PDB file of C-alpha atoms in Angstrom:
ATOM      1  CA  MET A 662      78.274  89.512-216.296  1.00 57.00           C
ATOM      2  CA  ARG A 663      77.248  86.311-218.030  1.00 64.00           C
ATOM      3  CA  PRO A 664      73.902  84.600-217.463  1.00 61.00           C
ATOM      4  CA  ASP A 665      75.718  81.574-215.978  1.00 61.00           C
ATOM      5  CA  ASP A 666      77.114  83.835-213.242  1.00 67.00           C
ATOM      6  CA  VAL A 667      73.612  83.786-211.722  1.00 74.00           C
ATOM      7  CA  SER A 668      73.251  80.380-210.066  1.00 79.00           C
ATOM      8  CA  VAL A 669      69.575  79.835-210.840  1.00 83.00           C
ATOM      9  CA  LEU A 670      70.156  80.584-214.531  1.00 87.00           C
ATOM     10  CA  ALA A 671      73.111  78.203-214.686  1.00 85.00           C
ATOM     11  CA  LEU A 672      71.048  75.431-213.120  1.00 87.00           C
ATOM     12  CA  LEU A 673      68.121  76.046-215.445  1.00 90.00           C
ATOM     13  CA  ARG A 674      70.415  75.996-218.486  1.00 90.00           C
ATOM     14  CA  GLN A 675      71.892  72.706-217.306  1.00 89.00           C
ATOM     15  CA  SER A 676      68.385  71.301-216.851  1.00 91.00           C
ATOM     16  CA  MET A 677      67.407  72.395-220.360  1.00 93.00           C
ATOM     17  CA  SER A 678      70.592  70.822-221.748  1.00 92.00           C
ATOM     18  CA  PHE A 679      69.846  67.517-219.994  1.00 93.00           C
ATOM     19  CA  ASN A 680      66.207  67.446-221.136  1.00 95.00           C
ATOM     20  CA  SER A 681      67.142  68.354-224.698  1.00 94.00           C
ATOM     21  CA  GLU A 682      69.644  65.504-224.843  1.00 94.00           C
ATOM     22  CA  ARG A 683      67.126  63.117-223.266  1.00 93.00           C
ATOM     23  CA  GLN A 684      64.562  64.074-225.900  1.00 95.00           C
ATOM     24  CA  ARG A 685      67.129  63.239-228.604  1.00 94.00           C
ATOM     25  CA  VAL A 686      67.753  59.796-227.062  1.00 94.00           C
ATOM     26  CA  ILE A 687      64.009  59.115-226.834  1.00 94.00           C
ATOM     27  CA  SER A 688      63.547  60.046-230.492  1.00 95.00           C
ATOM     28  CA  GLU A 689      66.307  57.583-231.433  1.00 94.00           C
ATOM     29  CA  ASN A 690      64.491  54.891-229.466  1.00 93.00           C
ATOM     30  CA  VAL A 691      61.286  55.596-231.368  1.00 94.00           C
ATOM     31  CA  ALA A 692      63.182  55.530-234.674  1.00 94.00           C
ATOM     32  CA  HIS A 693      64.536  52.066-233.785  1.00 93.00           C
ATOM     33  CA  ALA A 694      61.217  50.669-232.576  1.00 90.00           C
ATOM     34  CA  ASN A 695      61.294  47.934-235.254  1.00 90.00           C
ATOM     35  CA  THR A 696      65.048  47.271-235.310  1.00 91.00           C
ATOM     36  CA  PRO A 697      65.741  43.664-234.262  1.00 92.00           C
ATOM     37  CA  GLY A 698      67.911  43.404-231.151  1.00 90.00           C
ATOM     38  CA  TYR A 699      67.788  47.131-230.337  1.00 91.00           C
ATOM     39  CA  THR A 700      67.808  47.993-226.629  1.00 90.00           C
ATOM     40  CA  ALA A 701      66.090  51.210-225.577  1.00 89.00           C
ATOM     41  CA  GLN A 702      68.431  53.920-224.240  1.00 89.00           C
ATOM     42  CA  ASP A 703      67.911  56.641-221.655  1.00 90.00           C
ATOM     43  CA  LEU A 704      69.958  59.157-219.733  1.00 88.00           C
ATOM     44  CA  ASP A 705      70.846  58.512-216.119  1.00 84.00           C
ATOM     45  CA  GLU A 706      69.021  61.113-214.022  1.00 83.00           C
ATOM     46  CA  SER A 707      71.299  60.421-211.063  1.00 81.00           C
ATOM     47  CA  GLU A 708      74.239  61.671-213.169  1.00 79.00           C
ATOM     48  CA  PHE A 709      72.322  64.890-213.812  1.00 82.00           C
ATOM     49  CA  ASN A 710      71.457  65.236-210.112  1.00 82.00           C
ATOM     50  CA  ARG A 711      75.136  64.769-209.158  1.00 81.00           C
ATOM     51  CA  ALA A 712      76.137  67.481-211.647  1.00 77.00           C
ATOM     52  CA  VAL A 713      73.569  69.855-210.137  1.00 77.00           C
ATOM     53  CA  GLN A 714      74.814  69.074-206.619  1.00 80.00           C
ATOM     54  CA  ARG A 715      78.438  69.754-207.646  1.00 78.00           C
ATOM     55  CA  GLN A 716      77.418  73.074-209.136  1.00 72.00           C
ATOM     56  CA  MET A 717      75.388  74.030-206.063  1.00 71.00           C
ATOM     57  CA  ARG A 718      78.308  73.212-203.747  1.00 75.00           C
ATOM     58  CA  GLY A 719      80.447  75.627-205.783  1.00 67.00           C
ATOM     59  CA  TYR A 720      77.869  78.398-205.350  1.00 57.00           C
ATOM     60  CA  GLU A 721      77.364  77.684-201.652  1.00 56.00           C
ATOM     61  CA  ALA A 722      81.107  78.047-201.109  1.00 57.00           C
ATOM     62  CA  GLY A 723      80.885  81.477-202.735  1.00 54.00           C
ATOM     63  CA  ASN A 724      83.073  80.436-205.642  1.00 53.00           C
ATOM     64  CA  GLY A 725      80.494  80.891-208.350  1.00 52.00           C
ATOM     65  CA  PRO A 726      81.026  78.894-211.503  1.00 50.00           C
ATOM     66  CA  SER A 727      84.435  77.263-211.583  1.00 47.00           C
ATOM     67  CA  ARG A 728      86.755  78.492-214.300  1.00 47.00           C
ATOM     68  CA  VAL A 729      89.234  76.593-216.426  1.00 44.00           C
ATOM     69  CA  ARG A 730      92.239  78.411-217.795  1.00 49.00           C
ATOM     70  CA  MET A 731      93.236  77.505-221.316  1.00 54.00           C
ATOM     71  CA  ILE A 732      96.920  77.374-222.139  1.00 61.00           C
ATOM     72  CA  ALA A 733      98.373  78.370-225.504  1.00 63.00           C
ATOM     73  CA  THR A 734     100.621  75.460-226.545  1.00 68.00           C
ATOM     74  CA  GLU A 735     101.573  76.883-229.940  1.00 66.00           C
ATOM     75  CA  GLU A 736     102.540  80.387-230.952  1.00 65.00           C
ATOM     76  CA  GLY A 737      99.398  80.842-233.077  1.00 61.00           C
ATOM     77  CA  HIS A 738      96.990  79.749-230.331  1.00 60.00           C
ATOM     78  CA  MET A 739      94.920  82.275-228.434  1.00 55.00           C
ATOM     79  CA  SER A 740      94.688  81.993-224.678  1.00 52.00           C
ATOM     80  CA  GLY A 741      91.428  82.467-222.829  1.00 49.00           C
ATOM     81  CA  SER A 742      89.116  80.955-220.267  1.00 41.00           C
ATOM     82  CA  ALA A 743      85.940  78.945-220.363  1.00 42.00           C
ATOM     83  CA  ALA A 744      83.358  78.120-217.760  1.00 44.00           C
ATOM     84  CA  SER A 745      83.223  74.441-216.872  1.00 43.00           C
ATOM     85  CA  GLY A 746      79.466  74.704-216.284  1.00 44.00           C
ATOM     86  CA  ASP A 747      78.605  75.582-219.856  1.00 47.00           C
ATOM     87  CA  ASN A 748      75.973  73.823-221.931  1.00 46.00           C
ATOM     88  CA  SER A 749      78.464  71.833-223.975  1.00 50.00           C
ATOM     89  CA  ARG A 750      78.225  69.027-221.430  1.00 65.00           C
ATOM     90  CA  ARG A 751      77.415  65.711-223.039  1.00 70.00           C
ATOM     91  CA  TRP A 752      75.219  63.297-221.142  1.00 74.00           C
ATOM     92  CA  ASP A 753      75.887  59.594-221.592  1.00 75.00           C
ATOM     93  CA  ALA A 754      73.023  57.361-222.633  1.00 78.00           C
ATOM     94  CA  GLY A 755      72.859  53.832-221.272  1.00 74.00           C
ATOM     95  CA  ASP A 756      70.693  50.806-221.810  1.00 75.00           C
ATOM     96  CA  ALA A 757      67.239  51.234-220.285  1.00 73.00           C
ATOM     97  CA  PRO A 758      65.026  48.485-221.672  1.00 75.00           C
ATOM     98  CA  ASP A 759      61.312  49.118-221.479  1.00 76.00           C
ATOM     99  CA  SER A 760      58.870  46.748-219.767  1.00 76.00           C
ATOM    100  CA  GLU A 761      58.655  44.306-222.688  1.00 82.00           C
ATOM    101  CA  THR A 762      61.034  42.752-225.173  1.00 83.00           C
ATOM    102  CA  THR A 763      59.657  41.463-228.461  1.00 83.00           C
ATOM    103  CA  ILE A 764      60.510  38.096-229.937  1.00 85.00           C
ATOM    104  CA  ASN A 765      63.124  39.736-232.196  1.00 86.00           C
ATOM    105  CA  GLY A 766      64.933  41.198-229.141  1.00 86.00           C
ATOM    106  CA  ASN A 767      63.725  44.798-229.469  1.00 89.00           C
ATOM    107  CA  SER A 768      62.974  46.399-226.091  1.00 87.00           C
ATOM    108  CA  VAL A 769      61.311  49.640-227.248  1.00 89.00           C
ATOM    109  CA  VAL A 770      57.689  50.078-226.177  1.00 89.00           C
ATOM    110  CA  LEU A 771      56.306  53.079-228.052  1.00 92.00           C
ATOM    111  CA  GLU A 772      53.741  53.940-225.391  1.00 92.00           C
ATOM    112  CA  GLU A 773      56.417  54.138-222.688  1.00 92.00           C
ATOM    113  CA  GLN A 774      58.658  56.230-224.943  1.00 93.00           C
ATOM    114  CA  MET A 775      55.801  58.661-225.613  1.00 95.00           C
ATOM    115  CA  VAL A 776      55.210  59.056-221.868  1.00 95.00           C
ATOM    116  CA  ARG A 777      58.943  59.759-221.339  1.00 94.00           C
ATOM    117  CA  ALA A 778      58.937  62.230-224.224  1.00 96.00           C
ATOM    118  CA  GLN A 779      55.956  64.084-222.749  1.00 97.00           C
ATOM    119  CA  GLU A 780      57.510  64.218-219.258  1.00 96.00           C
ATOM    120  CA  THR A 781      60.789  65.459-220.716  1.00 95.00           C
ATOM    121  CA  ARG A 782      59.005  68.125-222.775  1.00 97.00           C
ATOM    122  CA  MET A 783      57.152  69.391-219.698  1.00 97.00           C
ATOM    123  CA  GLN A 784      60.376  69.533-217.650  1.00 95.00           C
ATOM    124  CA  TYR A 785      62.149  71.397-220.453  1.00 97.00           C
ATOM    125  CA  GLU A 786      59.306  73.881-220.878  1.00 97.00           C
ATOM    126  CA  SER A 787      59.154  74.488-217.110  1.00 96.00           C
ATOM    127  CA  ALA A 788      62.890  75.202-216.971  1.00 95.00           C
ATOM    128  CA  LEU A 789      62.616  77.452-220.036  1.00 96.00           C
ATOM    129  CA  THR A 790      59.729  79.430-218.532  1.00 96.00           C
ATOM    130  CA  LEU A 791      61.607  79.912-215.255  1.00 95.00           C
ATOM    131  CA  TYR A 792      64.706  80.955-217.195  1.00 94.00           C
ATOM    132  CA  GLN A 793      62.772  83.538-219.206  1.00 94.00           C
ATOM    133  CA  LYS A 794      61.012  84.892-216.100  1.00 94.00           C
ATOM    134  CA  SER A 795      64.338  85.145-214.230  1.00 91.00           C
ATOM    135  CA  LEU A 796      65.909  87.058-217.109  1.00 91.00           C
ATOM    136  CA  GLY A 797      62.883  89.364-217.141  1.00 91.00           C
ATOM    137  CA  LEU A 798      63.357  90.090-213.440  1.00 90.00           C
ATOM    138  CA  ILE A 799      67.046  90.842-213.977  1.00 88.00           C
ATOM    139  CA  ARG A 800      66.216  93.166-216.881  1.00 88.00           C
ATOM    140  CA  MET A 801      63.625  94.934-214.766  1.00 89.00           C
ATOM    141  CA  ALA A 802      66.112  95.316-211.904  1.00 87.00           C
ATOM    142  CA  ILE A 803      68.776  96.927-214.102  1.00 86.00           C
ATOM    143  CA  LYS A 804      66.370  99.204-215.982  1.00 87.00           C
ATOM    144  CA  PRO A 805      66.769 102.856-215.011  1.00 85.00           C
ATOM    145  CA  PRO A 806      63.770 104.312-213.184  1.00 82.00           C
ATOM    146  CA  ALA A 807      61.221 106.185-215.267  1.00 80.00           C
ATOM    147  CA  ARG A 808      61.265 109.956-214.890  1.00 78.00           C
TER     148      ARG A 808
END
């Protein structure tokens, strides 16, 4: 049994993946705070919410995580399967200009980026804590009783 076979763990891993990627985008914004013409980027939370809804619909239907079969196209290839809900999902960043644009066309406001970074960190840490607690409960449930 893989951790992603438990729906709450799969959702928490997806949340951590999204927040990790968002933190990377925010750090790029901060790095380009003085670059002329740079437009601040951010991840679309509605895309993340749609991904969570798709995954939940799969669990509600009793299907669990959907599987993708890999096909060996050459003699030396190995066949196998991979879960489509893994953490390799890439989130697309789009333009999300902050409240001000400077005279040189830069739309990064450091204060707003710091607030986003803090919110993202708190969301990531919350998901991580829930993930760790859930794993602890599973470990406790499978532990043989003390004699």
